[in-house]
XYZ file of C-alpha atoms in Angstrom:
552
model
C 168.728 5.625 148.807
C 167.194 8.755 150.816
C 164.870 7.151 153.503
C 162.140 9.592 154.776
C 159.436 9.728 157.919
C 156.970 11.090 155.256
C 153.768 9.273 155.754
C 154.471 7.031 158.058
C 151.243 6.512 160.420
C 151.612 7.564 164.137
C 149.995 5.849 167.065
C 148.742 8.797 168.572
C 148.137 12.569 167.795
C 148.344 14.881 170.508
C 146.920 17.810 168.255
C 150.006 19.704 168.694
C 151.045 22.621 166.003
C 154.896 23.409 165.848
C 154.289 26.961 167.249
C 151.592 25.484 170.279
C 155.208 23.836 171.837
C 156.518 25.925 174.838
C 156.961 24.576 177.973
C 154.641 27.382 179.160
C 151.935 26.476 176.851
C 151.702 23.044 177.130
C 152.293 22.564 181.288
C 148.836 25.431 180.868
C 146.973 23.047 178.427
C 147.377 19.912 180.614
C 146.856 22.383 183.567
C 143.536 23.482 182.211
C 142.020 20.007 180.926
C 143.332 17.692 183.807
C 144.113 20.511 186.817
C 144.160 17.708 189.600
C 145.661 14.611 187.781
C 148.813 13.604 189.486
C 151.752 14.479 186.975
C 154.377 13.794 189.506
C 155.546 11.462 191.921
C 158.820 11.324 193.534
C 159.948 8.451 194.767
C 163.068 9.424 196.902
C 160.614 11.095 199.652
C 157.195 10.147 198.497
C 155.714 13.341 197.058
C 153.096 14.218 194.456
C 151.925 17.014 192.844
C 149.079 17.677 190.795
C 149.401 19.334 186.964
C 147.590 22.386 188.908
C 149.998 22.553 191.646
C 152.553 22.278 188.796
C 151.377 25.051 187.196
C 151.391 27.367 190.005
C 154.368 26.442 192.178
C 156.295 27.134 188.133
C 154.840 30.530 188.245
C 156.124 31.594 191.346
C 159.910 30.421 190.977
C 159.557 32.092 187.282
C 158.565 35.500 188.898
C 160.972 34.889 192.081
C 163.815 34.336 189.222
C 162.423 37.243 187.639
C 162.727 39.446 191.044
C 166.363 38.328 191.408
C 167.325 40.125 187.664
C 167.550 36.922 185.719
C 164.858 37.003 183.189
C 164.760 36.536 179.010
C 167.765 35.016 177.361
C 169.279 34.511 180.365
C 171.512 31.172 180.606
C 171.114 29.246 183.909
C 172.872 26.587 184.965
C 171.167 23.599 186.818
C 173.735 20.900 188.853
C 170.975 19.261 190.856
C 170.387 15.336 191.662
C 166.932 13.898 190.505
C 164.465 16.358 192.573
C 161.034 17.431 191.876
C 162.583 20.866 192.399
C 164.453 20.298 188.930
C 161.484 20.379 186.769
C 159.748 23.311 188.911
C 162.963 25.042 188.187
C 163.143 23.889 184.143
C 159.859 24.895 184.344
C 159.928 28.574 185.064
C 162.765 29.196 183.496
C 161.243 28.371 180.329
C 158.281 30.544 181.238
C 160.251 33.714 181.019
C 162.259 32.995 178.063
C 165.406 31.988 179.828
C 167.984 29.330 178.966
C 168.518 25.979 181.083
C 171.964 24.463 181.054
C 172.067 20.889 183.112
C 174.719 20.129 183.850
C 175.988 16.672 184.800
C 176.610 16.402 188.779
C 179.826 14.385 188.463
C 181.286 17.421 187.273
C 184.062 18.982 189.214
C 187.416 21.154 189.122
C 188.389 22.139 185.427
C 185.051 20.056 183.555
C 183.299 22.065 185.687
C 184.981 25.336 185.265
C 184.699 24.554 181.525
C 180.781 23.915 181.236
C 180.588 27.337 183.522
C 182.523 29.328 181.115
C 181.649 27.918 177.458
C 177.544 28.191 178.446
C 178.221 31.950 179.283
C 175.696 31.014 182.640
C 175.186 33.582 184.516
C 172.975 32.429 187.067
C 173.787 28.668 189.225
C 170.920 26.700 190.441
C 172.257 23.950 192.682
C 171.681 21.626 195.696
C 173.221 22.624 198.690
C 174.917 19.230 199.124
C 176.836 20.279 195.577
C 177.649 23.671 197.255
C 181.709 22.850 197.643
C 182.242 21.648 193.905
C 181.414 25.088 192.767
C 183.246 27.256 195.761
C 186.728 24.981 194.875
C 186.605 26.088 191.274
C 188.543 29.312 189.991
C 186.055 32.298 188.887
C 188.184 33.443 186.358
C 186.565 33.621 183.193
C 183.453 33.228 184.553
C 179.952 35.019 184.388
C 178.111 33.672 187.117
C 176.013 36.703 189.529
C 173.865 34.667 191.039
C 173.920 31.392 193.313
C 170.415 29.783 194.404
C 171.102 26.818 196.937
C 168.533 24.102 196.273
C 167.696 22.456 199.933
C 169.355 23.473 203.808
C 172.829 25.191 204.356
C 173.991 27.788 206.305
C 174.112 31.460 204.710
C 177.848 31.857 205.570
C 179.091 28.974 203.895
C 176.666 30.023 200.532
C 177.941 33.827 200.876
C 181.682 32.516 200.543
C 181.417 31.448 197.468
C 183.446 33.939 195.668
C 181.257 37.093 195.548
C 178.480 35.976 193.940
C 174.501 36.986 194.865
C 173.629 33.829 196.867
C 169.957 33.301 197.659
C 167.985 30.297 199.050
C 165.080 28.658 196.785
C 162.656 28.666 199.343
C 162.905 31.786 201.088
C 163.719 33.829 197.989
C 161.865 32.218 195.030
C 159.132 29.720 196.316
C 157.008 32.344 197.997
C 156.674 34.532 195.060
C 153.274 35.490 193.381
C 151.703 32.574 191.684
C 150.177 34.656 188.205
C 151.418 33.767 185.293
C 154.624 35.966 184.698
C 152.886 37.297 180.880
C 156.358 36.946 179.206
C 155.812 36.304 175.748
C 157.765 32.878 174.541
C 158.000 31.337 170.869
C 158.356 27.885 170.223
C 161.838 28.938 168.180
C 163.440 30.747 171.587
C 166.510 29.069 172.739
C 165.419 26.698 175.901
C 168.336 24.701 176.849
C 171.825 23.948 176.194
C 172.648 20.238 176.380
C 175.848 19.314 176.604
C 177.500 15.941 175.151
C 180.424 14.633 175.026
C 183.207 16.005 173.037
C 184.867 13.554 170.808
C 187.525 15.400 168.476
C 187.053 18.575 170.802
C 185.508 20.208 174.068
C 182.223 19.304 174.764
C 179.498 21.314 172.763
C 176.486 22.912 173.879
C 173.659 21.901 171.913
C 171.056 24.524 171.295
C 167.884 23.533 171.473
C 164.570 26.072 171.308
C 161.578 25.086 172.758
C 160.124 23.182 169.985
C 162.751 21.105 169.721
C 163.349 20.100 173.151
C 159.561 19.189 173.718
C 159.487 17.472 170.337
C 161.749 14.965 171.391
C 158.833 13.779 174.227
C 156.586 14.624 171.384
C 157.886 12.240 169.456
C 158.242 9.361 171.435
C 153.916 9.716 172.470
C 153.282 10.378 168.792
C 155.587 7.250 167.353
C 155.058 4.412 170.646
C 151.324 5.864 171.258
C 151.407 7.332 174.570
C 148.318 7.663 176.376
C 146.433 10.060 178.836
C 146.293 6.676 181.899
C 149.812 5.946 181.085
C 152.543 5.877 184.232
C 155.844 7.156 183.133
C 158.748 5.976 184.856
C 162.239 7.225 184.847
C 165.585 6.353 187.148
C 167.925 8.336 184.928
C 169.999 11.398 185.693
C 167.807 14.699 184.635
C 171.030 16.320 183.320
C 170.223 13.958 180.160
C 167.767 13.928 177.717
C 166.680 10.502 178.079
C 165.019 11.332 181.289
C 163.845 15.081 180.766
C 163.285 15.211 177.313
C 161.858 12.212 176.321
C 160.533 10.612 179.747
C 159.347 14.049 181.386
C 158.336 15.803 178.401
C 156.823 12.731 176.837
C 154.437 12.211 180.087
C 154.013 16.439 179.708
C 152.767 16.582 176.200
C 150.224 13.122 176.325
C 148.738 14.071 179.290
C 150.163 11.289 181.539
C 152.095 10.745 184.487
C 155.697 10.972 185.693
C 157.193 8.572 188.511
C 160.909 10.023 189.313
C 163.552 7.546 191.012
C 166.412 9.521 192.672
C 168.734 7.136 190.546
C 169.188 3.905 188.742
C 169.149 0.500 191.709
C 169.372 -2.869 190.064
C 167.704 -3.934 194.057
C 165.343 -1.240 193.778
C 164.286 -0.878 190.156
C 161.271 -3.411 190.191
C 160.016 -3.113 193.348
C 159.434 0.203 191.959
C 158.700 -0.070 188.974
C 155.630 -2.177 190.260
C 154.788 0.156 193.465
C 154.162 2.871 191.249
C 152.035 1.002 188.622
C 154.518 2.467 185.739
C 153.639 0.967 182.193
C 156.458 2.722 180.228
C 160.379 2.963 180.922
C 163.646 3.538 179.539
C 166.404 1.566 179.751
C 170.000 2.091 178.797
C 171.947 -0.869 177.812
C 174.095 -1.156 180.482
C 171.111 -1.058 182.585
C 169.721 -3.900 181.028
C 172.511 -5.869 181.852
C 172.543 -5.824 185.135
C 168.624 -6.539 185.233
C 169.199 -9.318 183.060
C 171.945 -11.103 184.973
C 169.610 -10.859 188.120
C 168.266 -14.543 189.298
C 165.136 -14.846 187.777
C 162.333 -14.776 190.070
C 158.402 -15.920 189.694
C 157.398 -12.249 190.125
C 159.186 -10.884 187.190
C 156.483 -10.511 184.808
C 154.328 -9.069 187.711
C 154.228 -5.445 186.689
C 151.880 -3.099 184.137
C 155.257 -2.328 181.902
C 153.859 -2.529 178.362
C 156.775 -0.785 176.223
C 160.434 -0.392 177.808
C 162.526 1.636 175.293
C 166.072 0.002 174.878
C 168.773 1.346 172.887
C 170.700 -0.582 171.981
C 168.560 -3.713 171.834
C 170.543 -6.454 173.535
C 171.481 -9.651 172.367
C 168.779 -11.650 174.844
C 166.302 -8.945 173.958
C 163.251 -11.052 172.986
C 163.675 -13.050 176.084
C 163.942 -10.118 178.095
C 160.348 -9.224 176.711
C 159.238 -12.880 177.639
C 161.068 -13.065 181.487
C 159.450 -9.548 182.340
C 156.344 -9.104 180.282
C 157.013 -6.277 177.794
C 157.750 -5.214 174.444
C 161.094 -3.806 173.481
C 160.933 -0.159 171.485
C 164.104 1.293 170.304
C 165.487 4.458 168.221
C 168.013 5.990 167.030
C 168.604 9.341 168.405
C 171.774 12.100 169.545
C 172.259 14.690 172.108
C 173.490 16.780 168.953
C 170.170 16.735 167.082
C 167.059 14.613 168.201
C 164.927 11.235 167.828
C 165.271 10.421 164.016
C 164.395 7.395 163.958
C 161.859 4.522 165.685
C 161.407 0.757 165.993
C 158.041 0.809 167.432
C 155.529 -2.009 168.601
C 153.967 -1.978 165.478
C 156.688 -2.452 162.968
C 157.447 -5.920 162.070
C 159.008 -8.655 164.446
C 161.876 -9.813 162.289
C 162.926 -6.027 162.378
C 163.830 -6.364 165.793
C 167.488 -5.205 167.117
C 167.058 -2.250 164.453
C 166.822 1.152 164.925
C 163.679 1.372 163.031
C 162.347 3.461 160.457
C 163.240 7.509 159.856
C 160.507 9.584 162.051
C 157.946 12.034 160.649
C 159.550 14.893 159.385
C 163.018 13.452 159.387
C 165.096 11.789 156.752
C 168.299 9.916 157.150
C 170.680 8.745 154.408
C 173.908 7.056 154.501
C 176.774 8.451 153.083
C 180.402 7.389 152.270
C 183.056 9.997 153.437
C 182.235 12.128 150.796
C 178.955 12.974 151.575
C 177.673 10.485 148.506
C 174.688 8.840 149.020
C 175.116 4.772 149.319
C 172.940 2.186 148.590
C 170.882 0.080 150.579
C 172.766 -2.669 152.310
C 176.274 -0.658 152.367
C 177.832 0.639 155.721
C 178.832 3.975 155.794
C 178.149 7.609 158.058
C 174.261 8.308 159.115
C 173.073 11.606 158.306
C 169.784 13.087 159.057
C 167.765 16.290 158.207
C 164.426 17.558 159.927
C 161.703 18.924 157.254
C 159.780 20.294 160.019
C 161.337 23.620 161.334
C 162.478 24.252 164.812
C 162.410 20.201 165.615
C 166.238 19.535 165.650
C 168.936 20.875 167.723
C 170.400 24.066 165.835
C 173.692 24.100 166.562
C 176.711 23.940 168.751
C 176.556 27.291 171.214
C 179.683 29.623 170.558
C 181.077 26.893 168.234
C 180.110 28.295 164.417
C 182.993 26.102 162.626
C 181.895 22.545 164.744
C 178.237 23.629 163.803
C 179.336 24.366 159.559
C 181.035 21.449 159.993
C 178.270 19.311 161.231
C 175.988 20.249 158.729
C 177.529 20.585 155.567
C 175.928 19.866 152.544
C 172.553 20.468 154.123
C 172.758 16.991 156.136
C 173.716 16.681 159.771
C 176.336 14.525 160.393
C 175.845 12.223 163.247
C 179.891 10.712 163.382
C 177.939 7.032 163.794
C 178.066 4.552 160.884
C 175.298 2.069 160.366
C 173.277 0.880 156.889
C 169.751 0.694 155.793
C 167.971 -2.735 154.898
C 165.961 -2.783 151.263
C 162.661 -1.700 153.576
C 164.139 1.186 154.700
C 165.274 -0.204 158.508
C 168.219 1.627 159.546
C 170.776 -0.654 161.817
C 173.630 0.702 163.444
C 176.685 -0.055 163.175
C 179.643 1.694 165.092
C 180.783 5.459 166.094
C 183.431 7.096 163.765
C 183.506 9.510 167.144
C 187.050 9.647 169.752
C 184.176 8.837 172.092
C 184.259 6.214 174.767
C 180.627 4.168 176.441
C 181.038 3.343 180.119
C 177.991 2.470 181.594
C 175.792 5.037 180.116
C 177.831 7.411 180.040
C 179.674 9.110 176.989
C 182.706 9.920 177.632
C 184.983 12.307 175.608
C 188.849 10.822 175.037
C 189.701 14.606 174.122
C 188.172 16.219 177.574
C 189.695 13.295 179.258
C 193.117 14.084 177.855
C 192.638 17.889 178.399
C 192.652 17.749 181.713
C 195.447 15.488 182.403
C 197.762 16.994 180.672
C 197.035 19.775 182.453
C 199.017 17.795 185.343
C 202.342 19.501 185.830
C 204.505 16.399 185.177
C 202.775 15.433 181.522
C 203.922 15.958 178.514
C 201.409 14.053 175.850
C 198.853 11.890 176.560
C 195.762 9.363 174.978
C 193.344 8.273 176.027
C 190.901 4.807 174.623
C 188.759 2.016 175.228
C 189.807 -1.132 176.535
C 187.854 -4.307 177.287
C 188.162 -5.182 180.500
C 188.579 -8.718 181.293
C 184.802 -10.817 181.187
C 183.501 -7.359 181.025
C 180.789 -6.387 178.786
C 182.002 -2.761 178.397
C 184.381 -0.406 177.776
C 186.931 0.883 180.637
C 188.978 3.807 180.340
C 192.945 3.716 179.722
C 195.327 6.398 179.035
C 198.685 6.098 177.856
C 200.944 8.882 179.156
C 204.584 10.688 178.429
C 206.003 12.447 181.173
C 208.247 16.107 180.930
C 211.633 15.383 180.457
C 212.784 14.821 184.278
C 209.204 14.759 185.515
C 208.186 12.221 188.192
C 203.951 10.992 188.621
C 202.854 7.589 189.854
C 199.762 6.213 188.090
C 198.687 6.429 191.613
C 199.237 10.121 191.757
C 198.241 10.709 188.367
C 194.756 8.747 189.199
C 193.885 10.751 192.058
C 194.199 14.161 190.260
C 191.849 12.927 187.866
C 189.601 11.928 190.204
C 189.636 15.555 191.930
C 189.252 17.254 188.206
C 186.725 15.418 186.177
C 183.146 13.138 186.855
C 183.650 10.107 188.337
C 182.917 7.665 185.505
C 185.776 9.358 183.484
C 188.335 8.424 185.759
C 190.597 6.112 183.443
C 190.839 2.477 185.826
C 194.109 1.595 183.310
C 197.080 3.875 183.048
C 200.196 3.307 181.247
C 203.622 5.404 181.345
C 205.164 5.363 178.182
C 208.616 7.361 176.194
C 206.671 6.660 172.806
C 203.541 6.712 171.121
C 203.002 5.199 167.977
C 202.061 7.205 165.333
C 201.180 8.027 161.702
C 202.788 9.486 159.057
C 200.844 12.898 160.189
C 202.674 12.467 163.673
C 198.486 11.138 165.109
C 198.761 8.684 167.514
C 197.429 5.351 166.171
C 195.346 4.964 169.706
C 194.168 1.700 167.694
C 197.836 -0.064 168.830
C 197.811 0.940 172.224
C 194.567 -0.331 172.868
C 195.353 -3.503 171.043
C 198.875 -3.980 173.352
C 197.297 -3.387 176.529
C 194.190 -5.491 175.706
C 196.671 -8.147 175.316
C 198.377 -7.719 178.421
C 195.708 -6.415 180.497
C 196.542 -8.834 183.478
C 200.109 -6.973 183.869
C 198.748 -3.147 183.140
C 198.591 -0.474 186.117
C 194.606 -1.263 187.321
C 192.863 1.419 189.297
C 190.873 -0.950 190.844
C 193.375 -3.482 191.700
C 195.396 -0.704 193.422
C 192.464 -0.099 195.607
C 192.068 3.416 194.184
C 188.428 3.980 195.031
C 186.277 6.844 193.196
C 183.186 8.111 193.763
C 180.347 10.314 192.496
């Protein structure tokens, strides 16, 4: 049956109306009830800043944008590490109406040339020690005007990138007047364009207005009862929505306070976790992991954590509540379309490892793969529908048949399969998606496979998850054909991927094959390949054996 958010008690109310959520409106509420409460703290040099000086240092990079020509609707692309900088920037961009695209900062070569190109950006906001991944890349096809270096290069080596406007953030945009920049913003304006992985495709641009990209943080306070003293802490990559939307928005909209880590440290992560007094985190599962298989220590329950969100929950999850002193929350939630659902800390212990119940103003059903509903208890595809409007993604940007096809018969369709209990707890199951899970990270087999066949020696290629040996994730393996007289190494073939895509999408396995297997419709069963090489992983070509090292 149809399982629905309708009713369902929330732990805290925020007093927020649909139409009340821009970032411009909400950064001025907190501004004008808490002015000189600490929002932010950034732990990679040590500095604060106030909700006031929030407020104004966002007003003066939104009218030093504004100077520089980019203004309403205008599509900006952000490839910046963890900085307070980033949400300044995020910040005044959605002040004037115009449209953030993160971008992940692994990206190089043709991923990054692609995310350039399919966001239509015409304006690049990045740190000057990014500066050479975007002066190697070809600006054919390309939009991009305007180039603002983030942090201290010379002018020369900014002006050579290929023609564009370069400026510098702190002589050209930091200094400008700190009013308000009076453009008029609605809660339905397009505010970012999030891109995930693609799985059958390229990957999509999720559109997101205002409302919907605050409601995610929304959300989370409303459902896991965030509160005004809270200490937010995130170690996660901005570029993603687990640490902008729900950790940074989610302090924005209750009122609380942000602690930013430059990036995830399994030596680090407690030590500052408890420096910084933080009582909520997220946690991705790989991440738990590696906490987990720490030596315990006497001083792991000494910290104010009172709710770590974990998706998914692990195996050793309730004594990874007992060893550090916490409670486990958990959701269910996409890229694609937002938070649906939410196992919070007041739903029932012997729930625990779901992915709770459907969120206000969402329902989910599970379908078989015709869209008919199933009962309880039955496996089958999770959809989801918002009754609220303007709190769900709205589509895929520039992709109108991949958004149709999404959302057909009025339900989005999440590619994930999972089934609901008789009281309505959803569990998941498995992905139906071509997508691969490396430590965090979704990676998409199809982008993967696009670039390396753009390799001059190969023909065909496919790429899928293997088990590594002992390993508790996925790696990344590719089976390739060459051209007909073609020569590559797996050594060779290795290192142009590592010059052309992020890091962790490097595949660590390759195989050089005259044959694929394949169906009846000429598909590649990627199914048997992974099953051969899985059982003969100790004799397959190993990136890491071959002391092939990549880096971020």
């Amino acid at each position: 049956m149809s399982h629905s958010g309708a009713g369902r008690a929330l732990l805290a109310d925020f007093g927020y109306a649909t139409q009340d959520l821009t970032l411009g409106r909400v950064l001025a509420r907190q501004c004008a009830r808490q002015p000189d409460k600490v929002f932010l703290t950034y732990l990679g040099d040590q500095r604060s800043y106030t909700y006031g000086d929030i407020e104004r240092i966002s007003n003066r990079l939104a009218n030093g944008l504004l100077s520089l020509g980019i203004g309403r609707g205008a599509h900006v692309a952000l490839i910046m590490e963890n900085s307070p900088e980033f949400i300044f920037l995020v910040l005044a961009l959605g002040k004037i109406g115009a449209v953030s695209v993160p971008v992940n900062t692994a990206a190089k070569g043709r991923l990054l040339h692609y995310y350039l190109a399919q966001s239509d950006a015409a304006a690049l906001l990045i740190d000057a020690t990014l500066l050479e991944r975007v002066q190697a890349i070809d600006p054919a096809g390309l939009k991009l005007r305007d180039l603002v270096v983030v942090g201290e290069t010379d002018d020369g080596e900014a002006s050579a990138a290929h023609g564009w406007r370069c400026w510098d953030y702190a002589r050209d945009l930091a200094n400008a007047d700190e009013r308000n920049p009076g453009v008029e913003v609605q809660c339905s304006d397009l505010a970012f364009l999030s891109y995930t992985s693609g799985t059958t495709g390229p990957s999509k641009g999720n559109m997101l207005c205002h409302a919907a990209a605050l409601g995610v943080g929304l959300s989370n306070a409303e459902h896991y009862g965030y509160r005004a003293d809270d200490v937010v802490y995130t170690c996660l990559p901005l570029f993603h929505l687990n640490a902008l939307q729900a950790a940074t928005f989610g302090a924005l909209v209750s009122g609380a306070s942000l602690v930013l880590s430059r990036r995830f440290s399994v030596s680090n992560y407690w030590r500052e976790v408890r420096e910084c007094r933080a009582t909520i985190t997220n946690l991705l599962g790989s991440m738990l992991n590696f906490l987990w298989n720490q030596p315990p220590s006497p001083d792991d329950t000494h910290n104010d954590l009172r709710m770590a969100s974990c998706v998914p929950v692990p195996r050793f999850g309730r004594e990874f509540e007992r060893r550090f002193g916490l409670s486990i929350i958990s959701n269910y939630a996409l890229s694609d379309y937002g938070m649906v659902t939410a196992y919070t800390t007041a739903d029932p212990p012997e729930k625990f490892g779901s992915a709770g119940k459907p969120r206000l103003n969402f329902e989910v059903r599970i379908v078989d793969e015709h869209d008919f509903e199933l009962e309880d208890g039955r496996t089958g595809e999770i959809v989801a529908r918002t009754t609220m409007p303007w709190r769900a993604a709205s589509g895929y940007y520039n992709m109108p048949e991949r958004t149709l096809e999404a959302h057909r018969n009025l339900w989005f369709h999440t590619g994930d399969r999972g089934y609901f209990d008789a009281d309505g707890y959803l569990y998941f199951v498995d992905r139906k998606k071509d997508a691969i899970r490396r430590r965090g990270e979704n990676i998409s087999a199809f982008e993967v496979e696009r670039i390396i066949e753009a390799h001059p020696a190969v023909a065909e290629s496919a790429v899928f998850p293997v088990r590594a040996e002992g390993g508790s994730e996925d790696e990344v393996a590719v089976a390739l054909i060459l051209k007909p007289d073609a020569r590559a190494t797996e050594t060779e073939l290795v290192e142009y991927c590592r010059d052309n895509m992020a890091y962790f999408m490097v595949p660590r396995y390759v195989e050089l094959r005259a044959e694929f297997p394949r169906t009846l419709n000429q598909k590649i069963e990627k199914y048997q390949l992974r099953q051969a090489m899985e059982a003969n992983l100790e004799r397959a070509w190993d990136r890491e054996k071959a002391g092939i090292a990549v880096r971020r």
